[in-house]
Amino acid sequence: MSKQDNLRRLMSPRHIVLIGGSNLELPIQNTKQIGFDGEIWVVNPKYDEIAGIKCYPTIADLPDAPDAAFVSVNAELTIDAVAQLSEKGCGGVVCYAAGFAEVGGRGSELQDALVEAAGDMALVGPNCYGVLNFTNGVALWPDRLSGEKTERGVAIISQSGNVALNLTMHDRSLPITHVISVGNQAVMGVGDYIEPLLEQDNVSAIGFYIEGLKDIESFSRAALKAVEKGVPLVVLKAGTSEIGTQLTMSHTSSLAGSDDMYQAMFDRLGILRVHSLGELLETLKIAALCELPAGDRIGVLTCSGGDSAMLADSLDHYNLQLPQLTDHQQEKLGALLPDFASLSNPLDYNTSIWGNEEACTEVFGTLMEGLCDATILALDFPKQGIGDDHEWQVAVNAMIAAHSQHHKTAAVICNLSELMPENARRRLVNAGIAPLQGLKDGVAALARLVRYGQRREQILALDDSSQLLLRQGTEAEGDSRMLDEWDSKQLVGSYGLPLPGGQVAELADVAAVADQIGYPVVMKGVSDKLAHKTEAGAVVLNLKDADAVTTAAHTMSESLKAQGLDNVRFLIEPMISDFVGEMIIGLKRDEQFGLALIVGTGGILVNLLNDSATLLLPTSREAVTEAVGSLKGTKLLQGYRGKAMGDLDAVVDAVMAVAEFATEHWEQVTELDINPLMVRPEGKGAVAVDALVHMRG
């Protein structure tokens, strides 16, 4: 069997075996608690039974090849147990022990031995908590847990065992089907778990806590399958800061790559990114319980002016729309609410109908039937135990009744996460309404679901979505060397990068070449040891005749010789003066993502704005156009304050030329820098006036 087939056995086993000592009592109790109805075996040569389960002396003594195993012994004994399980024909194994690659040195050697021992088994970990399946009662899990059998909900995949454990303890009314703590990913990577979960029709969304991915290519393939099925992927990515990156490397021996590249991947593949565990749970909740909103128009119901203002601000922050009430809605609401009520969206329906279920149902339904794609009801319950909450429960009843008549995305949101009791949340969940806990996290969750629907439509509209698949980064062989500016330009220019049309010359020929090109000209020193020409005095602008060129060339030659640069040639190009703005195009090599394409605002604004967008390769013209349009500096190229429009189509052409070059030289290029790309007025193109390429091999 393949590892994927064995992973399916592990996740939905007929029988499980636990290997260890008295520490197995808790996982056995967990498995019984959530109702596993298959066979449970235990292997321990010293005990007759553990937690009421008979012990077999060895793995070879087991009555059959187990579908799933949980191994809770030290690192070296784990390797031996895994080898025996593989020989027995076990489907998959959870390795709880630490002391492998995450500690380096000897631990890395042990992990290599573990991988070899596993053979074709699906191995989870090591250095992990394991696997929970709340749909069939499997608990290959060493610690206490909170959860119950669930028919439908979300799956959670975590690189941190403690994060996975804490997420099972939530008080958010989020139904969870699976929890998988992947640890070091010695055999199975994060992406490997996605496809088996997508085969489960009861998994409506998948959440992740990740620190780094080891197989970008397989993860992107699985993510696209999730888009096709309509199962949102929601990711909390740690390791965005320098210290965070260092910690993730030591924590699970995974390499945390450039955060910009991860964000580019998430945007590309329709993956929702969150920034806290609270956001993760709320986003999963609305993804699990609600159908995708048809658009970004939101109707808001409140019983407080303060709630109305805070919700309006929060929705505006995410560019969600608040459509005006139609004449028909205003007429109906005017008959239902007192004269002093302000008929608008957000709608403050005020306390005049508070506790009146029939009137609330009519008002809520009237708002839902309008131009909105989703409806939010703001509702903070009083603290439990200090009085009757009957009127608040009436509002819940009305929301449920209105939603049953108008099948649009609906949520009830509380400003403070603790101000929605479990009984109200449960009723809302059963009605397909998301009980969102906390204003900030809840609105962010709704906004993400709206954007997911929009991005999913874009991906599904592609003729071939496989163009979004990412290539795994590889280590190019050989030392990297810098090409000089002339060779760099000629190489990338052959793929369509627009160049000024200059020529390279020896010192004696500079005047003749300048005469041929036509004045005014720019002259630069050319050497594969000259990366920063301006600082080295190797750039002279606006030379207007042969004498000026000759004088400048001799002066530059003497200066560069004094800096240890002999045999410098001279690049002479026409002076570009009619540009509207400047851009930067770059390539950066990353161990995980391979080559990434960077486009940004150039010139004096480079360091001031830090204005750039990252695109992973391969890319498309549509993606490049969107990236260029997202830059703050692009406004300067769009007729800013009466200036001429820049040739943005030519900018996109230039970026696509670099992208094609990168794809053709995937293994060799380590870095490319085009700075600046002069953007001329609309219809006149763009020109790469400087370029440097670093290559291996």
mmCIF file of N, CA and C in Angstrom, residues 255 472-478 589-592 594 666-670 696:
data_model
loop_
_atom_site.group_PDB
_atom_site.id
_atom_site.type_symbol
_atom_site.label_atom_id
_atom_site.label_comp_id
_atom_site.label_asym_id
_atom_site.label_seq_id
_atom_site.Cartn_x
_atom_site.Cartn_y
_atom_site.Cartn_z
ATOM 1 N N LEU A 255 11.898 24.832 8.654
ATOM 2 C CA LEU A 255 12.463 26.104 8.236
ATOM 3 C C LEU A 255 11.335 27.080 7.944
ATOM 4 N N GLN A 472 8.622 23.170 -6.106
ATOM 5 C CA GLN A 472 9.411 23.048 -4.886
ATOM 6 C C GLN A 472 10.767 23.725 -5.059
ATOM 7 N N GLY A 473 11.186 24.477 -4.063
ATOM 8 C CA GLY A 473 12.503 25.084 -4.096
ATOM 9 C C GLY A 473 13.588 24.030 -4.053
ATOM 10 N N THR A 474 14.667 24.271 -4.761
ATOM 11 C CA THR A 474 15.796 23.338 -4.776
ATOM 12 C C THR A 474 17.087 24.121 -4.584
ATOM 13 N N GLU A 475 18.090 23.448 -4.112
ATOM 14 C CA GLU A 475 19.413 24.050 -3.967
ATOM 15 C C GLU A 475 20.148 23.950 -5.304
ATOM 16 N N ALA A 476 20.422 25.082 -5.933
ATOM 17 C CA ALA A 476 21.189 25.069 -7.181
ATOM 18 C C ALA A 476 22.637 24.723 -6.878
ATOM 19 N N GLU A 477 23.240 23.944 -7.753
ATOM 20 C CA GLU A 477 24.613 23.497 -7.528
ATOM 21 C C GLU A 477 25.610 24.543 -8.032
ATOM 22 N N GLY A 478 26.761 24.593 -7.365
ATOM 23 C CA GLY A 478 27.815 25.502 -7.790
ATOM 24 C C GLY A 478 27.756 26.828 -7.065
ATOM 25 N N ARG A 589 15.818 34.012 -4.390
ATOM 26 C CA ARG A 589 15.752 32.558 -4.206
ATOM 27 C C ARG A 589 15.487 32.234 -2.745
ATOM 28 N N ASP A 590 14.552 31.300 -2.551
ATOM 29 C CA ASP A 590 14.203 30.832 -1.215
ATOM 30 C C ASP A 590 14.279 29.312 -1.208
ATOM 31 N N GLU A 591 14.777 28.735 -0.112
ATOM 32 C CA GLU A 591 14.962 27.292 -0.057
ATOM 33 C C GLU A 591 13.656 26.539 -0.207
ATOM 34 N N GLN A 592 12.546 27.136 0.237
ATOM 35 C CA GLN A 592 11.262 26.451 0.160
ATOM 36 C C GLN A 592 10.505 26.747 -1.122
ATOM 37 N N GLY A 594 11.701 28.332 -3.966
ATOM 38 C CA GLY A 594 12.452 28.516 -5.197
ATOM 39 C C GLY A 594 12.585 29.988 -5.499
ATOM 40 N N TRP A 666 15.274 28.211 -13.636
ATOM 41 C CA TRP A 666 14.818 27.935 -12.270
ATOM 42 C C TRP A 666 15.939 27.425 -11.377
ATOM 43 N N GLU A 667 16.789 26.572 -11.906
ATOM 44 C CA GLU A 667 17.826 25.956 -11.086
ATOM 45 C C GLU A 667 19.073 26.829 -10.947
ATOM 46 N N GLN A 668 19.266 27.793 -11.865
ATOM 47 C CA GLN A 668 20.529 28.519 -11.906
ATOM 48 C C GLN A 668 20.492 29.894 -11.239
ATOM 49 N N VAL A 669 19.400 30.628 -11.404
ATOM 50 C CA VAL A 669 19.358 32.011 -10.918
ATOM 51 C C VAL A 669 19.286 32.032 -9.395
ATOM 52 N N THR A 670 20.116 32.845 -8.773
ATOM 53 C CA THR A 670 20.020 33.042 -7.328
ATOM 54 C C THR A 670 19.451 34.415 -6.981
ATOM 55 N N ARG A 696 24.245 30.510 -10.788
ATOM 56 C CA ARG A 696 25.093 29.391 -10.385
ATOM 57 C C ARG A 696 25.352 28.504 -11.579
#
